[in-house]
Tab-separated table of C-alpha atoms in Angstrom:
chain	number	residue	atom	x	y	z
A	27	UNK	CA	10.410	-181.187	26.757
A	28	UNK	CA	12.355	-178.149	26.171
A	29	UNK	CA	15.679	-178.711	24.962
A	30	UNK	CA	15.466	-182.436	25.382
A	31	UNK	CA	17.809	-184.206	22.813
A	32	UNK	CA	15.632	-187.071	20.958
A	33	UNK	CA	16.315	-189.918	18.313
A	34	UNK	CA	12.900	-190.479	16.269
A	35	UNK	CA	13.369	-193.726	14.321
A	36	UNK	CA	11.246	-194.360	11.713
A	37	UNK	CA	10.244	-197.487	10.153
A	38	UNK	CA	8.557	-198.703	7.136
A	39	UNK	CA	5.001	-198.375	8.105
A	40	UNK	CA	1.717	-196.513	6.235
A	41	UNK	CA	1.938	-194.868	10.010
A	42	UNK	CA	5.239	-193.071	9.031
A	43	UNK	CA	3.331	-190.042	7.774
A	44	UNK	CA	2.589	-189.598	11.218
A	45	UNK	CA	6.093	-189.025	11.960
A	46	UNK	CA	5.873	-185.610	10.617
A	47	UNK	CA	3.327	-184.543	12.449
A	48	UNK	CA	5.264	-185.804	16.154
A	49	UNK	CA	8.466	-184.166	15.033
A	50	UNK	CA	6.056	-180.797	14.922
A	51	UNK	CA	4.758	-181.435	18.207
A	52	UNK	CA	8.345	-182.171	19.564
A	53	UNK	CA	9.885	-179.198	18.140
A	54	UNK	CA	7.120	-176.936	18.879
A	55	UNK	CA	7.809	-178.032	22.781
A	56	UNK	CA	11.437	-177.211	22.538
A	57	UNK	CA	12.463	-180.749	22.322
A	58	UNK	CA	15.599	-181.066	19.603
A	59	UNK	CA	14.780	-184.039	17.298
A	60	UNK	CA	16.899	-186.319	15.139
A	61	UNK	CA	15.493	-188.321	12.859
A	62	UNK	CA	16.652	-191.789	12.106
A	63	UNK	CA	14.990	-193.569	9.010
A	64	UNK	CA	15.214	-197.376	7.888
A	65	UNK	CA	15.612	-197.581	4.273
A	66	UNK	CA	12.023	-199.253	3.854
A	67	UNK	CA	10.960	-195.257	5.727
A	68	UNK	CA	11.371	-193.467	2.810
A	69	UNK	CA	9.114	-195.528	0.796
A	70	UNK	CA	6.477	-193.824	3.480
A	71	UNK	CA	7.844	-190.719	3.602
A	72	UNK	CA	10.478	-188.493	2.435
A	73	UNK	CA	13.742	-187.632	3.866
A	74	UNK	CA	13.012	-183.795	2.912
A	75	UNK	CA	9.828	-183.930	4.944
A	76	UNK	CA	11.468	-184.494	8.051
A	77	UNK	CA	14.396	-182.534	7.832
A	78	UNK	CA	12.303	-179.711	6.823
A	79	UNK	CA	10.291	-180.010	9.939
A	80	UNK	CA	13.703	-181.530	12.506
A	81	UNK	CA	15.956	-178.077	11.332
A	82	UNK	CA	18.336	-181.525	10.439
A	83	UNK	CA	19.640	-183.525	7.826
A	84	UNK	CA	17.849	-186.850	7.839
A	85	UNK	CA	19.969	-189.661	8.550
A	86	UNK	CA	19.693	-193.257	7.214
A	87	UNK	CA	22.468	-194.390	6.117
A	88	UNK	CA	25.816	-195.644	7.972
A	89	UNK	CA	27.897	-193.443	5.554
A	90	UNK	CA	27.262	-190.252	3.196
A	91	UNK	CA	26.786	-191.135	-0.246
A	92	UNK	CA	28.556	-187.459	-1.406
A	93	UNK	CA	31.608	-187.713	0.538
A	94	UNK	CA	32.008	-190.832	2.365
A	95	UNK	CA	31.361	-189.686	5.941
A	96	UNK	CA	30.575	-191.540	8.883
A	97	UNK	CA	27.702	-191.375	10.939
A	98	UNK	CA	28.780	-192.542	14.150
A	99	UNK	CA	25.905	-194.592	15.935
A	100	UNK	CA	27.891	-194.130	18.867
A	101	UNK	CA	27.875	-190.505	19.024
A	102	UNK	CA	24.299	-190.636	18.614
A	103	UNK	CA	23.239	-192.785	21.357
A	104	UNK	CA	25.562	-190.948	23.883
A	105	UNK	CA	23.487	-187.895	22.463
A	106	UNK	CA	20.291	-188.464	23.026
A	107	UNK	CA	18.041	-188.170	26.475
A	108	UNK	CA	15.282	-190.230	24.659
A	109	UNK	CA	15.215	-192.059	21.628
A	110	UNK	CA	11.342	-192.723	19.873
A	111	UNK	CA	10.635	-195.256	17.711
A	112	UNK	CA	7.667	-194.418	16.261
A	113	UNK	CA	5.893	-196.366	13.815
A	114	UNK	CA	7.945	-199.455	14.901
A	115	UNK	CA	7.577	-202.176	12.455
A	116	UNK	CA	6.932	-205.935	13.226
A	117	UNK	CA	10.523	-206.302	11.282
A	118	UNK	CA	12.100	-203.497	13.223
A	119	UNK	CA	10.791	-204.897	16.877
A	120	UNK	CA	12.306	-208.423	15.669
A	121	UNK	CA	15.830	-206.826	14.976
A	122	UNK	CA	16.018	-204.869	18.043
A	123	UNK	CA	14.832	-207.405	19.996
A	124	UNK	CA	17.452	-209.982	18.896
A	125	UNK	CA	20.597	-207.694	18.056
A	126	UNK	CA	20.313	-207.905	14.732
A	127	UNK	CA	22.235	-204.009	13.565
A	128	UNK	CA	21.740	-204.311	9.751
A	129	UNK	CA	20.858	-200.624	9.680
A	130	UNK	CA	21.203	-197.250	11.183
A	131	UNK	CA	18.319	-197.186	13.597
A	132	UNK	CA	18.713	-201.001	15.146
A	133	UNK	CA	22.592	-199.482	15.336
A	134	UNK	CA	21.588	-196.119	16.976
A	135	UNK	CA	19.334	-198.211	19.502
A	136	UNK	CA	22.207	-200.674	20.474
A	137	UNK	CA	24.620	-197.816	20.970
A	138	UNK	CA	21.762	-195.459	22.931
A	139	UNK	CA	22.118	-194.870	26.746
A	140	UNK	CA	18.832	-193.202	26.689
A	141	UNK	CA	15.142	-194.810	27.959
A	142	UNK	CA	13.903	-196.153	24.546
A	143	UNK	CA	10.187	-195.765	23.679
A	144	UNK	CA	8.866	-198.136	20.994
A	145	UNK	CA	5.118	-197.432	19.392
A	146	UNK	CA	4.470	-200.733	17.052
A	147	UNK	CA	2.426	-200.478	13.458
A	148	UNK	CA	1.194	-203.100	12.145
A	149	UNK	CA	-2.347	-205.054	11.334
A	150	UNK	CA	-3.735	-206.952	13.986
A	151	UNK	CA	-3.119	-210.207	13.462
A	152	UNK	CA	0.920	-209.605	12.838
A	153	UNK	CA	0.550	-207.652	16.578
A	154	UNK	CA	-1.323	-210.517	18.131
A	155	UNK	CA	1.022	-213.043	16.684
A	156	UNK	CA	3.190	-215.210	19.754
A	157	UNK	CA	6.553	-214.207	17.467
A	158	UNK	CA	5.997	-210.585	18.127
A	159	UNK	CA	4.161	-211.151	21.442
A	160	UNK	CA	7.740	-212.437	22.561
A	161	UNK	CA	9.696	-210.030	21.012
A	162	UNK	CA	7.614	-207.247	22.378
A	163	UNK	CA	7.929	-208.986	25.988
A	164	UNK	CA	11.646	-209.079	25.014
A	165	UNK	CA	11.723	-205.474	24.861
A	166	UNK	CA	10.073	-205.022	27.612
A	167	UNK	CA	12.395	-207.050	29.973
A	168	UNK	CA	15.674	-204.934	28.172
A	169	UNK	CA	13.780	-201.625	29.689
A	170	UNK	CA	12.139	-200.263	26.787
A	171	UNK	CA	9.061	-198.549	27.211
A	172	UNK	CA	6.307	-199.614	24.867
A	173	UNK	CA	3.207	-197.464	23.673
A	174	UNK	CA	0.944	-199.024	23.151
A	175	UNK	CA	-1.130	-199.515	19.456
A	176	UNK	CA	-5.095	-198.676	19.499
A	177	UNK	CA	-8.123	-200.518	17.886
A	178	UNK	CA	-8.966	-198.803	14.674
A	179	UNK	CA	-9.109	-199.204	10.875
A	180	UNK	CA	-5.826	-200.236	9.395
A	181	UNK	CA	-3.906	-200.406	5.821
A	182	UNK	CA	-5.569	-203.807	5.349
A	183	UNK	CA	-9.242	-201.790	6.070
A	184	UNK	CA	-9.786	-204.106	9.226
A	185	UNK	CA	-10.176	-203.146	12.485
A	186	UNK	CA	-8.472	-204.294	15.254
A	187	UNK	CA	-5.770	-203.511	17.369
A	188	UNK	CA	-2.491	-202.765	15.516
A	189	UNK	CA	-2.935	-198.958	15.016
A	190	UNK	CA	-0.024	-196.232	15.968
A	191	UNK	CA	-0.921	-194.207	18.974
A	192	UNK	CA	-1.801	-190.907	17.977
A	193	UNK	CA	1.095	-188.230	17.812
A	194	UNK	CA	-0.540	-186.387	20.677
A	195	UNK	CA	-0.332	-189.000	23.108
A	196	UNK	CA	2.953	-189.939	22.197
A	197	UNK	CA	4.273	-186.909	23.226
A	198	UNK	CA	2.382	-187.116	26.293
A	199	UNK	CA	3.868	-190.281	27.294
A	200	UNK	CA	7.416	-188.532	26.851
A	201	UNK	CA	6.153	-185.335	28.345
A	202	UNK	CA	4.762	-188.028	31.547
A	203	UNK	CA	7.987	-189.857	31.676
A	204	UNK	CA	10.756	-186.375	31.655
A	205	UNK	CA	8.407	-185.183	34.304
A	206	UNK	CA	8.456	-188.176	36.535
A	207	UNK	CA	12.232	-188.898	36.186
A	208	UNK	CA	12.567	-186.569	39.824
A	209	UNK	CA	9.430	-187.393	41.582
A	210	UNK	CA	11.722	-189.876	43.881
A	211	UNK	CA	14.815	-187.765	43.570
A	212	UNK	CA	16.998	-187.760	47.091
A	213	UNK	CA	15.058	-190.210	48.112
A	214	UNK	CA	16.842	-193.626	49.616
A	215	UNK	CA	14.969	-197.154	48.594
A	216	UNK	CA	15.811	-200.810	49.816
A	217	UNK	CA	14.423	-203.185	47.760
A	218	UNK	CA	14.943	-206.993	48.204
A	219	UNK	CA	14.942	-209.310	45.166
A	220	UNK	CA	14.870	-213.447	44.253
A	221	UNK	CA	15.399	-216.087	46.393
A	222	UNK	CA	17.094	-217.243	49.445
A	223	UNK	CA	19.360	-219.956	49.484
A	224	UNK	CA	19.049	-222.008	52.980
A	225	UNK	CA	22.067	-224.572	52.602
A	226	UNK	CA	21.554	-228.185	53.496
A	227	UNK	CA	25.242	-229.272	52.826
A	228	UNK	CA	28.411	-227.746	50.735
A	229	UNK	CA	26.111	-229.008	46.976
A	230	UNK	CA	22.629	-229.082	48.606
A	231	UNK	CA	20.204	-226.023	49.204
A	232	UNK	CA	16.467	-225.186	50.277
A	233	UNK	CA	15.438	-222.585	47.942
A	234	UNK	CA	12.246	-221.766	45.524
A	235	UNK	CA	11.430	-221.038	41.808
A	236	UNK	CA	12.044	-217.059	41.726
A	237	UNK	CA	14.014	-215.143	39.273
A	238	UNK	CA	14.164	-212.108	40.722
A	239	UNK	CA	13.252	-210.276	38.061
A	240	UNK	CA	10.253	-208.147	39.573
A	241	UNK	CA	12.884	-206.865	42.120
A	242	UNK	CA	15.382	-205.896	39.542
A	243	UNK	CA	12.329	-203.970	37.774
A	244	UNK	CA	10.909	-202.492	40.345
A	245	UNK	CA	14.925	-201.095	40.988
A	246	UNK	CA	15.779	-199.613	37.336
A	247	UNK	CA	12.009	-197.844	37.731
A	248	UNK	CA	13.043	-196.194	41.030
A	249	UNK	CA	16.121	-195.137	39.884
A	250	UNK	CA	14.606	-193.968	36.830
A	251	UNK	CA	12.550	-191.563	38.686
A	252	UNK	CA	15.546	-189.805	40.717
A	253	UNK	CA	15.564	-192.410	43.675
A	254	UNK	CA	18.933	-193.493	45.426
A	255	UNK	CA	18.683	-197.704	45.405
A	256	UNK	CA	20.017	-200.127	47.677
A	257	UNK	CA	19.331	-203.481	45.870
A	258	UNK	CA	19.663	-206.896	48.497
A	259	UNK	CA	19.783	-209.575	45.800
A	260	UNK	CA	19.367	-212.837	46.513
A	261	UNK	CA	21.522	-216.004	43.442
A	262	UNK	CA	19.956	-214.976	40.660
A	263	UNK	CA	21.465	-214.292	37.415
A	264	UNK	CA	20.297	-210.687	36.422
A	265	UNK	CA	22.472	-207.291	35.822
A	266	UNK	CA	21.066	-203.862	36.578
A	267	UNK	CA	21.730	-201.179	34.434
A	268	UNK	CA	21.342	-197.743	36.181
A	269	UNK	CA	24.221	-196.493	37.852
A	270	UNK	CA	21.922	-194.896	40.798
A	271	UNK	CA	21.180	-198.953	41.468
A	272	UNK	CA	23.775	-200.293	44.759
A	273	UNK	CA	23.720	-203.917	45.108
A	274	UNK	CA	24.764	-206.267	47.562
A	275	UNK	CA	24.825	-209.931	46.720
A	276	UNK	CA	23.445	-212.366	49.046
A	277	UNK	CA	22.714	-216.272	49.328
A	278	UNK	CA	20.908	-217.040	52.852
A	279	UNK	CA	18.049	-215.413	54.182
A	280	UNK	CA	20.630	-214.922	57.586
A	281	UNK	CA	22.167	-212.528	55.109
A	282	UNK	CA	19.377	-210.665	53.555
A	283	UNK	CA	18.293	-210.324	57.208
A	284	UNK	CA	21.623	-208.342	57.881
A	285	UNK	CA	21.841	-206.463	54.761
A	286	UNK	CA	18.005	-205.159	54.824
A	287	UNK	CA	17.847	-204.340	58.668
A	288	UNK	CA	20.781	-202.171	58.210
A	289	UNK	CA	19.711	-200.075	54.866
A	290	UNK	CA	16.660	-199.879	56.398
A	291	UNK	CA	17.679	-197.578	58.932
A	292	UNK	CA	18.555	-194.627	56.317
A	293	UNK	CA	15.648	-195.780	54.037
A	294	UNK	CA	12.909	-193.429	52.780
A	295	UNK	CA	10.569	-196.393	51.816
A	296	UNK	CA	11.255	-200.043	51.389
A	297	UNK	CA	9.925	-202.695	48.789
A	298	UNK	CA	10.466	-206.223	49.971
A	299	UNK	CA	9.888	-208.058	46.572
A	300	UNK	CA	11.911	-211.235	47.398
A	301	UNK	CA	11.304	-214.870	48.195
A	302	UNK	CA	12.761	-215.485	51.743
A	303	UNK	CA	12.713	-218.993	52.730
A	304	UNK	CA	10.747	-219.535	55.564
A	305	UNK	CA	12.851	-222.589	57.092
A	306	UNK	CA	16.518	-223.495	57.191
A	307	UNK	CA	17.930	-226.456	58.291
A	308	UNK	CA	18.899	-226.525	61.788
A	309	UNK	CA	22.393	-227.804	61.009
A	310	UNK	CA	24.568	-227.277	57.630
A	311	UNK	CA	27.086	-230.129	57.107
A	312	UNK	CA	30.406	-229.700	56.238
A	313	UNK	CA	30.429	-232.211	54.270
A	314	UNK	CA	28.155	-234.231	51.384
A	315	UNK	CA	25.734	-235.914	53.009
A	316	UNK	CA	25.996	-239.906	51.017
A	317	UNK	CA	22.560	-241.591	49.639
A	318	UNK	CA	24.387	-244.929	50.500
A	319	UNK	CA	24.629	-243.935	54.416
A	320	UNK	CA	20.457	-244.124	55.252
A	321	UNK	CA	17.343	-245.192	53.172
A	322	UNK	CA	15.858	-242.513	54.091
A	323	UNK	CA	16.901	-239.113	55.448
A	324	UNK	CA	15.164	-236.594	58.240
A	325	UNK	CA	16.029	-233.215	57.907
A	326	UNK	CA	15.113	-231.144	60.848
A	327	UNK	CA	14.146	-227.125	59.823
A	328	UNK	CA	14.105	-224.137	61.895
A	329	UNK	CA	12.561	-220.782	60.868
A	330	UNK	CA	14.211	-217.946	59.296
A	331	UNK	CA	13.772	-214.745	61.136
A	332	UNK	CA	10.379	-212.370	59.512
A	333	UNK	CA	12.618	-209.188	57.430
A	334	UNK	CA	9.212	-207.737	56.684
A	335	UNK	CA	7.234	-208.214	60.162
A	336	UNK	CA	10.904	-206.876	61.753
A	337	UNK	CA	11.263	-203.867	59.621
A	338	UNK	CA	7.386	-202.828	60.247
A	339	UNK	CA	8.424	-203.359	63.751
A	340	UNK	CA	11.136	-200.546	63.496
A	341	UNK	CA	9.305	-198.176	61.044
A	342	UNK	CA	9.039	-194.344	61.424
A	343	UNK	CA	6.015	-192.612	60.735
A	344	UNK	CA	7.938	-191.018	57.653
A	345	UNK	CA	8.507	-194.253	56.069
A	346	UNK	CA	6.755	-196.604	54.011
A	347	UNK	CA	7.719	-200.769	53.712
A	348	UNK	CA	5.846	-202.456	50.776
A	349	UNK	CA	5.364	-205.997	51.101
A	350	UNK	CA	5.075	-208.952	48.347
A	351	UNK	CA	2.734	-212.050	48.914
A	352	UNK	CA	2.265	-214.951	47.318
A	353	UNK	CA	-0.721	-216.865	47.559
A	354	UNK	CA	-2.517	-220.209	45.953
A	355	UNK	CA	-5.706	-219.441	47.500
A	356	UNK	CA	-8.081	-217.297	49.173
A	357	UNK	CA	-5.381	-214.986	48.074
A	358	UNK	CA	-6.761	-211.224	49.149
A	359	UNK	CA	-8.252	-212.250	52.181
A	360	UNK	CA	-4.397	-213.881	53.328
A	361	UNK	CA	-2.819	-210.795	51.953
A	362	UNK	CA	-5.140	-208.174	53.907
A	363	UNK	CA	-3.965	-210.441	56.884
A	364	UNK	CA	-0.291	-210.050	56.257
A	365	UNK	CA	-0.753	-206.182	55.929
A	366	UNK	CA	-1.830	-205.671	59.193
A	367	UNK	CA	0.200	-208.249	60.744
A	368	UNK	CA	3.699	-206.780	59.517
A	369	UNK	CA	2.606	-203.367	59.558
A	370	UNK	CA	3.327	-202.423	56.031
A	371	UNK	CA	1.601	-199.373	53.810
A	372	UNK	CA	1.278	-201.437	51.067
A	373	UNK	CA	1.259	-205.408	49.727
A	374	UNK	CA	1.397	-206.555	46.150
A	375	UNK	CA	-0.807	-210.032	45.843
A	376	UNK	CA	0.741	-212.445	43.418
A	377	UNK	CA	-1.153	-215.555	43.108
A	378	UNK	CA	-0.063	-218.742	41.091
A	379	UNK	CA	-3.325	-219.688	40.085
A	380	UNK	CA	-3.039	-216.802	37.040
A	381	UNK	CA	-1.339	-217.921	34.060
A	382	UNK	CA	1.609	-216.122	33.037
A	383	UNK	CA	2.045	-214.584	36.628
A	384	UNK	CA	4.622	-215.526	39.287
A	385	UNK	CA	7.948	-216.894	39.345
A	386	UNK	CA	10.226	-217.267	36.111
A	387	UNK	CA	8.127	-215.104	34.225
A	388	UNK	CA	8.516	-211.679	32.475
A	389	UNK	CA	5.147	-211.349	32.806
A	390	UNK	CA	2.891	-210.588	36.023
A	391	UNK	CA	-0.507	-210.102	37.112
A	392	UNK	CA	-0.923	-208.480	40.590
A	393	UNK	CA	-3.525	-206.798	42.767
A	394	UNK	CA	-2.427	-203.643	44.955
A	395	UNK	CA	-3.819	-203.676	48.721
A	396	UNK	CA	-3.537	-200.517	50.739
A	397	UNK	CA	-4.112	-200.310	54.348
A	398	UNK	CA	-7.574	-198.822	53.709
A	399	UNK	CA	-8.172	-201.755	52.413
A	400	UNK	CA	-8.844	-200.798	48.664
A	401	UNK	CA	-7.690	-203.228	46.366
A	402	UNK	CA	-6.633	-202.329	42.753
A	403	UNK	CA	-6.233	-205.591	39.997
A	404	UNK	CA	-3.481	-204.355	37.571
A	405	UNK	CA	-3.871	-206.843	33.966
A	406	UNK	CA	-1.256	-209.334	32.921
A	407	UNK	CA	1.645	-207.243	31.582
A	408	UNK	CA	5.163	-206.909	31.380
A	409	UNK	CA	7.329	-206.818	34.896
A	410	UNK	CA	8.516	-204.000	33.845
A	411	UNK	CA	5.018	-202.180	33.312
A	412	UNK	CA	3.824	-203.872	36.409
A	413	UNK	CA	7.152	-202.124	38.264
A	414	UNK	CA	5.981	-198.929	36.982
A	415	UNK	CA	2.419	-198.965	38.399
A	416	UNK	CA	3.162	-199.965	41.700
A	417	UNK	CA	5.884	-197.326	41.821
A	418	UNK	CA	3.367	-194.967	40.634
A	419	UNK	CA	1.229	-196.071	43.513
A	420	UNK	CA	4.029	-195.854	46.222
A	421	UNK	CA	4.783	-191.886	45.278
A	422	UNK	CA	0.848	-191.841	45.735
A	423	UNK	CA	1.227	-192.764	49.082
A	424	UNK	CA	4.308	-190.801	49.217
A	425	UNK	CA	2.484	-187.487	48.346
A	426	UNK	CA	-0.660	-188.578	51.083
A	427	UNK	CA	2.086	-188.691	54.033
């Protein structure tokens, strides 16, 4: 933490006193803190507080009442390697979820370059609520990084979940997350994304239901952590956001083929997240096939060549492949099959039979198989969480080779 630059953004919570106490633990580390207070925030606590403990004016307005100055968001967010918000309201998560800038902090977030952390406040029935469910999952999908609340007695004397992670574990989570940021530096990633269209005529296609947005997860979490990434995306309509991210664009699973057989040759480990099509047709008209010309039409598929089961053909013993599957039954048992069959280090079970998992989604419930065989169930969360575990698992099996 030691002379890392961060925003804490403060919200109108009871959990605001807290606040004090994590800009002590941040400056005590080295870390040099801003703090960033909603009007509603110093209602909770005062201004003088935190600029007491921060060694910095307090800011919470767009302007300076004595002289008219400008703080420039801007500036700010360019500033900043993290930015904490920390208690984040229900009201707060709302604004920054939708764009809605009405004051300095939801400003100072739009503007920030930085990896956002957000730690919600509020009593449990306003954090179990769909309305902030979504917004929370809205978050998520931007790349923000959310801690977490805890079960314990709140304002309203209930108990339930709703309650601010503890200062000290906040800090740990930004102490975890500087410290990771090189644990795949210099190293060179393929990972494959979406679907495959397989075209049937010039307007026609063969393709399934995914969005792609596991892939382009799993590729801002690499890159966060130092990794060089060559993203093969198949049509979707997603934008990546860190600059260590390459992508190449393509429609057919001919061309994903290409694209991941060559990167593959320079890669340090592979994740092959996307959908291929299995089948193409064996011809692709030139032109639009009529509904007038036959009753009925017989459209005669050929298979698409295996990109997983052809890279573990070519692998070197210093590189990993991960593997996706997809299953609607007997799910672990098919997966552990696939594993061996393409030779990969790891596979990531998907299975539509869990609610809220699987294409279209930004959520995702998986199970990690290793070749040992040991399987690890990871909960319904976020993609983005999900993309985090399993990269935490491949620079596991990183450190083991």
């Amino acid at each position: 933490m030691k002379d890392k630059k961060i925003i804490l953004g403060i919200t109108g919570s009871i959990a605001a006193y807290k606040a004090a106490i994590l800009t002590r633990l941040l400056t005590k580390k080295g870390a040099e803190v801003q703090v960033v207070m909603t009007p509603a925030a110093k209602e909770f606590i005062t201004p003088l507080t935190l600029s007491t403990l921060s060694r910095k004016p307090v800011i919470s307005e767009f302007f300076s009442a004595r002289d008219g100055s400008w703080h420039s968001h801007v500036e700010l967010g360019a500033w900043a390697d993290a930015m904490l918000i920390a208690p984040a309201t229900a009201a707060t998560i709302g604004k920054m979820a939708n764009g809605i800038a009405d004051n300095m902090l939801v400003t100072t977030y739009l503007s920030c370059k930085a990896p956002v952390f957000v730690a919600p406040a509020m009593d449990l029935d306003m954090y179990a609520h769909p309305s902030t469910r979504h917004q929370i999952e809205r978050l998520c999908s931007y790349g923000n990084h959310i801690i977490e609340p805890v079960e314990g007695e709140l304002a309203s004397l209930l108990n339930g979940k709703g309650r601010m992670e503890e200062p000290d574990r906040i800090v740990g989570v930004l102490e975890d997350f500087f410290t990771s940021q090189n644990l795949l530096r210099k190293k060179k990633i393929l990972i494959t994304a979406g679907p495959t269209y397989e075209k049937i005529d010039p307007v026609r296609f063969i393709g399934n239901y995914s969005s792609g947005k596991m892939g382009f997860a799993l590729a801002e979490a690499c890159a966060r952590k130092g990794a060089e990434v060559h993203l093969v995306a198949g049509p979707v309509a997603l934008k990546t956001v860190h600059s260590r991210i390459r992508r190449t664009d393509v429609e057919s699973a001919d061309e994903m083929y290409a694209a991941a057989t060559v990167s593959f040759a320079e890669a340090d480990i592979a994740i092959l997240c996307a959908a291929v099509a299995d089948y193409r047709p064996e011809t692709q008209r030139t032109d639009k096939l009529k509904r007038e010309t036959d009753a009925r039409l017989t459209l005669p598929l050929t298979r698409n060549r295996d990109i997983a089961a052809a890279l573990g053909a070519t692998k070197r013993k210093n590189q990993l492949l991960i593997g996706f599957a997809l299953e609607t039954n007997d799910g672990v048992r098919h997966a552990r099959e696939k594993l061996a069959r393409k030779n990969l280090d790891l596979i990531v079970l998907n299975s539509l039979e869990d609610e809220g998992a699987g294409f279209r989604y930004d959520t995702n419930r998986v199970t990690l198989i290793d070749r040992k065989g040991e399987t690890t169930a990871l909960p319904l969360k976020s993609k983005t969480e999900i993309a985090e575990q399993i990269v935490a698992e491949v620079i596991t099996l990183m450190n083991e080779r």
